[in-house]
Amino acid sequence: MNEGMALLTASSETSEALALIIDGKSLTYAIEDDVKDLFLELAIGCASVICCRSSPKQKALVTRLVKSKTGKTTLAIGDGANDVGMLQEADIGVGISGVEGMQAVMSSDIAIAQFRFLERLLLVHGHWCYRRISSMICYFFYKNIAFGFTLFFYEAYASFSGQPAYNDWFLSLYNVFFTSLPVIALGVFDQDVSARFCLKFPLLYQEGVQNVLFSWTRILGWAFNGLSSSVIIFFFLHLCNGESSLSQRWRSCWLGDPWCHHVYMRCVGR
């Protein structure tokens, strides 16, 4: 292990890539508690790592070691019963249906018929799904922050009297009906580029690896957008209804008018 670390240090100075090949017998000692951190450091520094003649338990332990120590998302691919533990231990398990039975497929998250389909699964569907899920979650934050702060501003103008800002039916159907279609469309049909371009430019996959679309900067940007939208919507409706719209003990629930609902839905569901 120490010799491998020395070779790794020497290769970093010459910009040479190293590959690590370890068999099952050596792997038994490499994943012991006293040396597994050193083994992981050596494995991460290499360009490729091959664990050959390893048992199903060793496959699962190596996957658990990488997942727990690095904090990265792990993906395992298997086609037989000896890969079940590895598939279940990884964050994403891809099972290949073949001559070795269906145990791997039944224990995996995603099943494919042939190994060559893995390229399209990752580069095309992986890129699309990451973009769709990230945008959908950020949009959920946006529309609910915009909705919640209009209620807060109204109650502040109403001296926190408890006067309802919206009709009960609008509150009940806001997430269920009024804003559900944009979320469904975004989560099902959104495609920034075609499948052909995803395969032609594999670097697009780095968008998900680097977590570009679901970083704290992007989440806070959507949250600020929701806050600014709520300010614009509330004060626009307040000015349209006149300065006395919230006076006289707020008997007129002006945010509950249908045209106010229409203005709000046009802004949030754009």
PDB file of C-alpha atoms in Angstrom:
ATOM      1  CA  MET A   1       0.000   0.000   0.000  1.00  0.00           C
ATOM      2  CA  ASN A   2       2.825   2.373   0.876  1.00  0.00           C
ATOM      3  CA  GLU A   3       4.601   1.539  -2.372  1.00  0.00           C
ATOM      4  CA  GLY A   4       1.432   2.354  -4.270  1.00  0.00           C
ATOM      5  CA  MET A   5       1.168   5.744  -2.551  1.00  0.00           C
ATOM      6  CA  ALA A   6       4.790   6.434  -3.468  1.00  0.00           C
ATOM      7  CA  LEU A   7       4.093   5.600  -7.098  1.00  0.00           C
ATOM      8  CA  LEU A   8       1.009   7.810  -6.981  1.00  0.00           C
ATOM      9  CA  THR A   9       3.043  10.723  -5.641  1.00  0.00           C
ATOM     10  CA  ALA A  10       5.681  10.237  -8.318  1.00  0.00           C
ATOM     11  CA  SER A  11       3.077  10.029 -11.088  1.00  0.00           C
ATOM     12  CA  SER A  12       1.459  13.291  -9.975  1.00  0.00           C
ATOM     13  CA  GLU A  13       4.719  15.077 -10.684  1.00  0.00           C
ATOM     14  CA  THR A  14       4.964  13.615 -14.195  1.00  0.00           C
ATOM     15  CA  SER A  15       1.208  13.809 -14.989  1.00  0.00           C
ATOM     16  CA  GLU A  16       1.007  10.073 -15.607  1.00  0.00           C
ATOM     17  CA  ALA A  17      -2.219   8.154 -14.997  1.00  0.00           C
ATOM     18  CA  LEU A  18      -2.122   4.987 -12.907  1.00  0.00           C
ATOM     19  CA  ALA A  19      -4.468   2.006 -12.731  1.00  0.00           C
ATOM     20  CA  LEU A  20      -4.993  -0.185  -9.665  1.00  0.00           C
ATOM     21  CA  ILE A  21      -5.733  -3.908 -10.010  1.00  0.00           C
ATOM     22  CA  ILE A  22      -6.473  -5.882  -6.852  1.00  0.00           C
ATOM     23  CA  ASP A  23      -7.779  -9.423  -6.425  1.00  0.00           C
ATOM     24  CA  GLY A  24     -10.155 -10.794  -3.841  1.00  0.00           C
ATOM     25  CA  LYS A  25      -7.490 -12.092  -1.446  1.00  0.00           C
ATOM     26  CA  SER A  26      -5.670  -8.770  -1.318  1.00  0.00           C
ATOM     27  CA  LEU A  27      -8.950  -6.893  -1.093  1.00  0.00           C
ATOM     28  CA  THR A  28      -9.786  -8.767   2.110  1.00  0.00           C
ATOM     29  CA  TYR A  29      -6.886  -7.036   3.866  1.00  0.00           C
ATOM     30  CA  ALA A  30      -7.293  -3.713   2.027  1.00  0.00           C
ATOM     31  CA  ILE A  31     -10.797  -3.078   3.384  1.00  0.00           C
ATOM     32  CA  GLU A  32      -9.914  -3.772   7.016  1.00  0.00           C
ATOM     33  CA  ASP A  33     -10.527  -0.917   9.423  1.00  0.00           C
ATOM     34  CA  ASP A  34      -6.876   0.012   9.956  1.00  0.00           C
ATOM     35  CA  VAL A  35      -5.927   0.344   6.262  1.00  0.00           C
ATOM     36  CA  LYS A  36      -9.179   1.003   4.393  1.00  0.00           C
ATOM     37  CA  ASP A  37      -8.701   4.787   4.469  1.00  0.00           C
ATOM     38  CA  LEU A  38      -5.261   4.416   2.910  1.00  0.00           C
ATOM     39  CA  PHE A  39      -6.657   2.036   0.305  1.00  0.00           C
ATOM     40  CA  LEU A  40      -9.427   4.482  -0.545  1.00  0.00           C
ATOM     41  CA  GLU A  41      -6.946   7.347  -0.914  1.00  0.00           C
ATOM     42  CA  LEU A  42      -4.857   5.225  -3.250  1.00  0.00           C
ATOM     43  CA  ALA A  43      -7.892   4.149  -5.265  1.00  0.00           C
ATOM     44  CA  ILE A  44      -9.193   7.705  -5.656  1.00  0.00           C
ATOM     45  CA  GLY A  45      -5.804   8.872  -6.903  1.00  0.00           C
ATOM     46  CA  CYS A  46      -5.776   6.278  -9.687  1.00  0.00           C
ATOM     47  CA  ALA A  47      -7.477   6.771 -13.028  1.00  0.00           C
ATOM     48  CA  SER A  48      -9.007   3.274 -12.982  1.00  0.00           C
ATOM     49  CA  VAL A  49      -9.525   0.645 -10.284  1.00  0.00           C
ATOM     50  CA  ILE A  50     -10.260  -3.026 -11.043  1.00  0.00           C
ATOM     51  CA  CYS A  51     -11.321  -5.383  -8.243  1.00  0.00           C
ATOM     52  CA  CYS A  52     -11.189  -8.881  -9.741  1.00  0.00           C
ATOM     53  CA  ARG A  53     -12.160 -12.247  -8.261  1.00  0.00           C
ATOM     54  CA  SER A  54     -14.037 -10.511  -5.450  1.00  0.00           C
ATOM     55  CA  SER A  55     -16.908 -11.969  -3.466  1.00  0.00           C
ATOM     56  CA  PRO A  56     -20.422 -10.462  -3.353  1.00  0.00           C
ATOM     57  CA  LYS A  57     -19.746  -9.193   0.176  1.00  0.00           C
ATOM     58  CA  GLN A  58     -16.523  -7.508  -0.918  1.00  0.00           C
ATOM     59  CA  LYS A  59     -18.323  -5.745  -3.762  1.00  0.00           C
ATOM     60  CA  ALA A  60     -20.875  -4.364  -1.321  1.00  0.00           C
ATOM     61  CA  LEU A  61     -18.196  -3.315   1.189  1.00  0.00           C
ATOM     62  CA  VAL A  62     -16.164  -1.464  -1.438  1.00  0.00           C
ATOM     63  CA  THR A  63     -19.295   0.343  -2.604  1.00  0.00           C
ATOM     64  CA  ARG A  64     -20.177   1.276   0.974  1.00  0.00           C
ATOM     65  CA  LEU A  65     -16.622   2.507   1.600  1.00  0.00           C
ATOM     66  CA  VAL A  66     -16.649   4.810  -1.414  1.00  0.00           C
ATOM     67  CA  LYS A  67     -20.149   6.090  -0.678  1.00  0.00           C
ATOM     68  CA  SER A  68     -19.596   6.794   3.019  1.00  0.00           C
ATOM     69  CA  LYS A  69     -16.075   8.230   2.875  1.00  0.00           C
ATOM     70  CA  THR A  70     -16.324  10.403  -0.241  1.00  0.00           C
ATOM     71  CA  GLY A  71     -19.955  11.511   0.022  1.00  0.00           C
ATOM     72  CA  LYS A  72     -20.355  11.058  -3.726  1.00  0.00           C
ATOM     73  CA  THR A  73     -23.302   9.491  -5.520  1.00  0.00           C
ATOM     74  CA  THR A  74     -22.433   5.908  -6.419  1.00  0.00           C
ATOM     75  CA  LEU A  75     -23.783   3.863  -9.326  1.00  0.00           C
ATOM     76  CA  ALA A  76     -23.399   0.088  -9.541  1.00  0.00           C
ATOM     77  CA  ILE A  77     -23.982  -2.134 -12.573  1.00  0.00           C
ATOM     78  CA  GLY A  78     -24.537  -5.864 -12.327  1.00  0.00           C
ATOM     79  CA  ASP A  79     -26.049  -8.775 -14.208  1.00  0.00           C
ATOM     80  CA  GLY A  80     -25.969 -11.680 -11.765  1.00  0.00           C
ATOM     81  CA  ALA A  81     -26.893 -12.847  -8.276  1.00  0.00           C
ATOM     82  CA  ASN A  82     -23.391 -12.062  -6.979  1.00  0.00           C
ATOM     83  CA  ASP A  83     -24.010  -8.368  -7.727  1.00  0.00           C
ATOM     84  CA  VAL A  84     -27.185  -8.044  -5.626  1.00  0.00           C
ATOM     85  CA  GLY A  85     -25.421  -6.714  -2.519  1.00  0.00           C
ATOM     86  CA  MET A  86     -23.497  -4.148  -4.543  1.00  0.00           C
ATOM     87  CA  LEU A  87     -26.643  -2.979  -6.335  1.00  0.00           C
ATOM     88  CA  GLN A  88     -28.529  -2.559  -3.068  1.00  0.00           C
ATOM     89  CA  GLU A  89     -25.645  -0.744  -1.383  1.00  0.00           C
ATOM     90  CA  ALA A  90     -25.132   1.807  -4.170  1.00  0.00           C
ATOM     91  CA  ASP A  91     -27.233   4.949  -4.486  1.00  0.00           C
ATOM     92  CA  ILE A  92     -28.317   3.883  -7.973  1.00  0.00           C
ATOM     93  CA  GLY A  93     -28.370   0.253  -9.038  1.00  0.00           C
ATOM     94  CA  VAL A  94     -28.568  -0.686 -12.719  1.00  0.00           C
ATOM     95  CA  GLY A  95     -29.407  -4.305 -13.436  1.00  0.00           C
ATOM     96  CA  ILE A  96     -28.777  -5.980 -16.792  1.00  0.00           C
ATOM     97  CA  SER A  97     -31.118  -8.804 -17.710  1.00  0.00           C
ATOM     98  CA  GLY A  98     -29.168 -11.660 -19.249  1.00  0.00           C
ATOM     99  CA  VAL A  99     -28.275 -15.324 -19.072  1.00  0.00           C
ATOM    100  CA  GLU A 100     -27.445 -15.220 -15.347  1.00  0.00           C
ATOM    101  CA  GLY A 101     -31.042 -14.760 -14.280  1.00  0.00           C
ATOM    102  CA  MET A 102     -33.200 -11.915 -13.045  1.00  0.00           C
ATOM    103  CA  GLN A 103     -31.828 -11.512  -9.504  1.00  0.00           C
ATOM    104  CA  ALA A 104     -29.852  -8.397 -10.410  1.00  0.00           C
ATOM    105  CA  VAL A 105     -32.806  -6.850 -12.220  1.00  0.00           C
ATOM    106  CA  MET A 106     -35.163  -7.499  -9.309  1.00  0.00           C
ATOM    107  CA  SER A 107     -32.726  -5.854  -6.859  1.00  0.00           C
ATOM    108  CA  SER A 108     -31.872  -2.818  -8.994  1.00  0.00           C
ATOM    109  CA  ASP A 109     -33.450   0.606  -9.369  1.00  0.00           C
ATOM    110  CA  ILE A 110     -33.216   0.616 -13.169  1.00  0.00           C
ATOM    111  CA  ALA A 111     -33.160  -2.356 -15.539  1.00  0.00           C
ATOM    112  CA  ILE A 112     -31.738  -2.423 -19.055  1.00  0.00           C
ATOM    113  CA  ALA A 113     -31.581  -5.250 -21.559  1.00  0.00           C
ATOM    114  CA  GLN A 114     -28.005  -4.793 -22.794  1.00  0.00           C
ATOM    115  CA  PHE A 115     -24.877  -3.091 -21.541  1.00  0.00           C
ATOM    116  CA  ARG A 116     -24.690  -0.824 -24.587  1.00  0.00           C
ATOM    117  CA  PHE A 117     -27.864   0.936 -23.428  1.00  0.00           C
ATOM    118  CA  LEU A 118     -25.950   2.350 -20.465  1.00  0.00           C
ATOM    119  CA  GLU A 119     -24.549   5.216 -22.543  1.00  0.00           C
ATOM    120  CA  ARG A 120     -27.999   6.492 -23.474  1.00  0.00           C
ATOM    121  CA  LEU A 121     -29.305   5.882 -19.953  1.00  0.00           C
ATOM    122  CA  LEU A 122     -26.665   8.130 -18.408  1.00  0.00           C
ATOM    123  CA  LEU A 123     -25.925  10.758 -21.039  1.00  0.00           C
ATOM    124  CA  VAL A 124     -29.490  11.290 -22.278  1.00  0.00           C
ATOM    125  CA  HIS A 125     -32.022  10.238 -19.656  1.00  0.00           C
ATOM    126  CA  GLY A 126     -29.686  11.015 -16.766  1.00  0.00           C
ATOM    127  CA  HIS A 127     -29.112  14.548 -18.035  1.00  0.00           C
ATOM    128  CA  TRP A 128     -32.802  15.129 -18.712  1.00  0.00           C
ATOM    129  CA  CYS A 129     -33.974  13.724 -15.375  1.00  0.00           C
ATOM    130  CA  TYR A 130     -31.464  15.759 -13.394  1.00  0.00           C
ATOM    131  CA  ARG A 131     -32.545  18.939 -15.131  1.00  0.00           C
ATOM    132  CA  ARG A 132     -36.259  18.170 -14.763  1.00  0.00           C
ATOM    133  CA  ILE A 133     -36.121  17.244 -11.089  1.00  0.00           C
ATOM    134  CA  SER A 134     -33.907  20.205 -10.170  1.00  0.00           C
ATOM    135  CA  SER A 135     -36.102  22.697 -12.014  1.00  0.00           C
ATOM    136  CA  MET A 136     -39.280  21.157 -10.624  1.00  0.00           C
ATOM    137  CA  ILE A 137     -38.112  21.381  -7.004  1.00  0.00           C
ATOM    138  CA  CYS A 138     -36.889  24.959  -7.454  1.00  0.00           C
ATOM    139  CA  TYR A 139     -40.216  25.887  -9.037  1.00  0.00           C
ATOM    140  CA  PHE A 140     -42.030  24.393  -6.031  1.00  0.00           C
ATOM    141  CA  PHE A 141     -39.986  26.638  -3.759  1.00  0.00           C
ATOM    142  CA  TYR A 142     -40.703  29.643  -5.953  1.00  0.00           C
ATOM    143  CA  LYS A 143     -44.471  29.311  -6.235  1.00  0.00           C
ATOM    144  CA  ASN A 144     -45.033  28.527  -2.559  1.00  0.00           C
ATOM    145  CA  ILE A 145     -42.773  31.340  -1.361  1.00  0.00           C
ATOM    146  CA  ALA A 146     -44.583  33.758  -3.664  1.00  0.00           C
ATOM    147  CA  PHE A 147     -47.937  32.484  -2.399  1.00  0.00           C
ATOM    148  CA  GLY A 148     -46.992  32.517   1.277  1.00  0.00           C
ATOM    149  CA  PHE A 149     -45.531  36.006   1.352  1.00  0.00           C
ATOM    150  CA  THR A 150     -48.617  37.536  -0.259  1.00  0.00           C
ATOM    151  CA  LEU A 151     -50.560  36.150   2.710  1.00  0.00           C
ATOM    152  CA  PHE A 152     -47.985  37.614   5.087  1.00  0.00           C
ATOM    153  CA  PHE A 153     -48.088  41.057   3.476  1.00  0.00           C
ATOM    154  CA  TYR A 154     -51.879  41.059   3.532  1.00  0.00           C
ATOM    155  CA  GLU A 155     -52.014  40.140   7.211  1.00  0.00           C
ATOM    156  CA  ALA A 156     -49.441  42.833   7.992  1.00  0.00           C
ATOM    157  CA  TYR A 157     -51.584  45.449   6.221  1.00  0.00           C
ATOM    158  CA  ALA A 158     -54.644  44.072   8.009  1.00  0.00           C
ATOM    159  CA  SER A 159     -52.921  44.465  11.408  1.00  0.00           C
ATOM    160  CA  PHE A 160     -52.897  40.670  11.805  1.00  0.00           C
ATOM    161  CA  SER A 161     -56.639  40.626  12.378  1.00  0.00           C
ATOM    162  CA  GLY A 162     -57.133  37.142  10.933  1.00  0.00           C
ATOM    163  CA  GLN A 163     -59.031  38.374   7.882  1.00  0.00           C
ATOM    164  CA  PRO A 164     -58.592  35.714   5.142  1.00  0.00           C
ATOM    165  CA  ALA A 165     -56.692  36.905   2.103  1.00  0.00           C
ATOM    166  CA  TYR A 166     -57.991  34.267  -0.316  1.00  0.00           C
ATOM    167  CA  ASN A 167     -61.125  32.227  -0.642  1.00  0.00           C
ATOM    168  CA  ASP A 168     -61.019  28.777   0.918  1.00  0.00           C
ATOM    169  CA  TRP A 169     -61.405  27.028  -2.424  1.00  0.00           C
ATOM    170  CA  PHE A 170     -58.390  28.851  -3.831  1.00  0.00           C
ATOM    171  CA  LEU A 171     -56.261  27.887  -0.837  1.00  0.00           C
ATOM    172  CA  SER A 172     -57.305  24.241  -1.142  1.00  0.00           C
ATOM    173  CA  LEU A 173     -56.776  23.947  -4.891  1.00  0.00           C
ATOM    174  CA  TYR A 174     -53.642  26.059  -5.233  1.00  0.00           C
ATOM    175  CA  ASN A 175     -51.116  23.204  -5.250  1.00  0.00           C
ATOM    176  CA  VAL A 176     -53.546  20.473  -6.280  1.00  0.00           C
ATOM    177  CA  PHE A 177     -55.004  22.075  -9.397  1.00  0.00           C
ATOM    178  CA  PHE A 178     -54.000  25.643 -10.225  1.00  0.00           C
ATOM    179  CA  THR A 179     -50.216  25.168 -10.218  1.00  0.00           C
ATOM    180  CA  SER A 180     -50.011  21.427 -10.865  1.00  0.00           C
ATOM    181  CA  LEU A 181     -49.998  21.523 -14.669  1.00  0.00           C
ATOM    182  CA  PRO A 182     -46.813  23.639 -15.004  1.00  0.00           C
ATOM    183  CA  VAL A 183     -45.023  21.310 -12.589  1.00  0.00           C
ATOM    184  CA  ILE A 184     -46.146  18.193 -14.471  1.00  0.00           C
ATOM    185  CA  ALA A 185     -45.164  19.685 -17.820  1.00  0.00           C
ATOM    186  CA  LEU A 186     -41.766  20.739 -16.472  1.00  0.00           C
ATOM    187  CA  GLY A 187     -41.079  17.360 -14.896  1.00  0.00           C
ATOM    188  CA  VAL A 188     -42.143  15.282 -17.915  1.00  0.00           C
ATOM    189  CA  PHE A 189     -41.450  17.226 -21.102  1.00  0.00           C
ATOM    190  CA  ASP A 190     -38.555  19.601 -20.334  1.00  0.00           C
ATOM    191  CA  GLN A 191     -35.585  19.063 -22.686  1.00  0.00           C
ATOM    192  CA  ASP A 192     -32.837  21.643 -22.985  1.00  0.00           C
ATOM    193  CA  VAL A 193     -31.150  19.733 -25.830  1.00  0.00           C
ATOM    194  CA  SER A 194     -32.102  16.747 -27.966  1.00  0.00           C
ATOM    195  CA  ALA A 195     -30.914  13.187 -27.391  1.00  0.00           C
ATOM    196  CA  ARG A 196     -28.576  13.467 -30.375  1.00  0.00           C
ATOM    197  CA  PHE A 197     -26.776  16.444 -28.846  1.00  0.00           C
ATOM    198  CA  CYS A 198     -26.511  14.703 -25.464  1.00  0.00           C
ATOM    199  CA  LEU A 199     -24.696  11.811 -27.125  1.00  0.00           C
ATOM    200  CA  LYS A 200     -22.598  14.096 -29.323  1.00  0.00           C
ATOM    201  CA  PHE A 201     -21.441  16.318 -26.448  1.00  0.00           C
ATOM    202  CA  PRO A 202     -20.881  14.123 -23.355  1.00  0.00           C
ATOM    203  CA  LEU A 203     -19.605  17.124 -21.392  1.00  0.00           C
ATOM    204  CA  LEU A 204     -23.239  18.118 -20.892  1.00  0.00           C
ATOM    205  CA  TYR A 205     -23.390  15.312 -18.334  1.00  0.00           C
ATOM    206  CA  GLN A 206     -20.980  17.293 -16.137  1.00  0.00           C
ATOM    207  CA  GLU A 207     -23.858  19.636 -15.389  1.00  0.00           C
ATOM    208  CA  GLY A 208     -25.261  17.014 -13.061  1.00  0.00           C
ATOM    209  CA  VAL A 209     -21.896  15.877 -11.699  1.00  0.00           C
ATOM    210  CA  GLN A 210     -21.019  19.439 -10.689  1.00  0.00           C
ATOM    211  CA  ASN A 211     -24.578  20.003  -9.392  1.00  0.00           C
ATOM    212  CA  VAL A 212     -24.980  23.209 -11.355  1.00  0.00           C
ATOM    213  CA  LEU A 213     -28.789  23.336 -11.326  1.00  0.00           C
ATOM    214  CA  PHE A 214     -29.359  22.416  -7.679  1.00  0.00           C
ATOM    215  CA  SER A 215     -26.721  24.424  -5.860  1.00  0.00           C
ATOM    216  CA  TRP A 216     -27.479  26.725  -2.953  1.00  0.00           C
ATOM    217  CA  THR A 217     -26.914  29.711  -5.213  1.00  0.00           C
ATOM    218  CA  ARG A 218     -29.631  28.574  -7.594  1.00  0.00           C
ATOM    219  CA  ILE A 219     -32.053  27.620  -4.800  1.00  0.00           C
ATOM    220  CA  LEU A 220     -31.622  30.976  -3.081  1.00  0.00           C
ATOM    221  CA  GLY A 221     -32.044  32.692  -6.448  1.00  0.00           C
ATOM    222  CA  TRP A 222     -35.413  31.001  -6.954  1.00  0.00           C
ATOM    223  CA  ALA A 223     -36.393  31.882  -3.373  1.00  0.00           C
ATOM    224  CA  PHE A 224     -35.492  35.541  -3.918  1.00  0.00           C
ATOM    225  CA  ASN A 225     -37.439  35.484  -7.174  1.00  0.00           C
ATOM    226  CA  GLY A 226     -40.477  34.184  -5.286  1.00  0.00           C
ATOM    227  CA  LEU A 227     -40.119  36.893  -2.650  1.00  0.00           C
ATOM    228  CA  SER A 228     -39.803  39.656  -5.238  1.00  0.00           C
ATOM    229  CA  SER A 229     -42.776  38.255  -7.174  1.00  0.00           C
ATOM    230  CA  SER A 230     -44.923  38.307  -4.037  1.00  0.00           C
ATOM    231  CA  VAL A 231     -43.992  41.956  -3.404  1.00  0.00           C
ATOM    232  CA  ILE A 232     -44.865  42.958  -6.973  1.00  0.00           C
ATOM    233  CA  ILE A 233     -48.138  40.997  -7.012  1.00  0.00           C
ATOM    234  CA  PHE A 234     -49.355  42.244  -3.636  1.00  0.00           C
ATOM    235  CA  PHE A 235     -48.622  45.925  -4.116  1.00  0.00           C
ATOM    236  CA  PHE A 236     -49.884  45.857  -7.702  1.00  0.00           C
ATOM    237  CA  LEU A 237     -53.231  44.496  -6.504  1.00  0.00           C
ATOM    238  CA  HIS A 238     -53.223  46.906  -3.582  1.00  0.00           C
ATOM    239  CA  LEU A 239     -52.733  49.916  -5.857  1.00  0.00           C
ATOM    240  CA  CYS A 240     -55.343  48.682  -8.313  1.00  0.00           C
ATOM    241  CA  ASN A 241     -57.911  48.374  -5.524  1.00  0.00           C
ATOM    242  CA  GLY A 242     -57.152  51.801  -4.109  1.00  0.00           C
ATOM    243  CA  GLU A 243     -55.664  53.002  -0.867  1.00  0.00           C
ATOM    244  CA  SER A 244     -58.869  52.351   1.089  1.00  0.00           C
ATOM    245  CA  SER A 245     -59.171  48.741   0.008  1.00  0.00           C
ATOM    246  CA  LEU A 246     -57.879  47.472   3.351  1.00  0.00           C
ATOM    247  CA  SER A 247     -59.705  49.992   5.507  1.00  0.00           C
ATOM    248  CA  GLN A 248     -63.088  49.716   7.249  1.00  0.00           C
ATOM    249  CA  ARG A 249     -62.004  46.615   9.175  1.00  0.00           C
ATOM    250  CA  TRP A 250     -61.188  44.856   5.884  1.00  0.00           C
ATOM    251  CA  ARG A 251     -64.744  43.779   5.110  1.00  0.00           C
ATOM    252  CA  SER A 252     -63.909  43.382   1.441  1.00  0.00           C
ATOM    253  CA  CYS A 253     -61.609  40.441   0.846  1.00  0.00           C
ATOM    254  CA  TRP A 254     -60.088  41.957  -2.269  1.00  0.00           C
ATOM    255  CA  LEU A 255     -57.463  39.213  -2.777  1.00  0.00           C
ATOM    256  CA  GLY A 256     -60.308  36.739  -3.002  1.00  0.00           C
ATOM    257  CA  ASP A 257     -61.746  38.322  -6.139  1.00  0.00           C
ATOM    258  CA  PRO A 258     -61.532  36.153  -9.273  1.00  0.00           C
ATOM    259  CA  TRP A 259     -59.545  38.733 -11.207  1.00  0.00           C
ATOM    260  CA  CYS A 260     -56.953  38.811  -8.406  1.00  0.00           C
ATOM    261  CA  HIS A 261     -56.656  35.042  -8.680  1.00  0.00           C
ATOM    262  CA  HIS A 262     -56.180  35.431 -12.418  1.00  0.00           C
ATOM    263  CA  VAL A 263     -53.399  38.000 -11.986  1.00  0.00           C
ATOM    264  CA  TYR A 264     -51.655  35.815  -9.443  1.00  0.00           C
ATOM    265  CA  MET A 265     -51.861  32.670 -11.576  1.00  0.00           C
ATOM    266  CA  ARG A 266     -50.602  34.519 -14.649  1.00  0.00           C
ATOM    267  CA  CYS A 267     -47.525  35.645 -12.726  1.00  0.00           C
ATOM    268  CA  VAL A 268     -46.684  32.423 -10.874  1.00  0.00           C
ATOM    269  CA  GLY A 269     -47.667  29.959 -13.604  1.00  0.00           C
ATOM    270  CA  ARG A 270     -45.838  31.716 -16.416  1.00  0.00           C
TER     271      ARG A 270
END
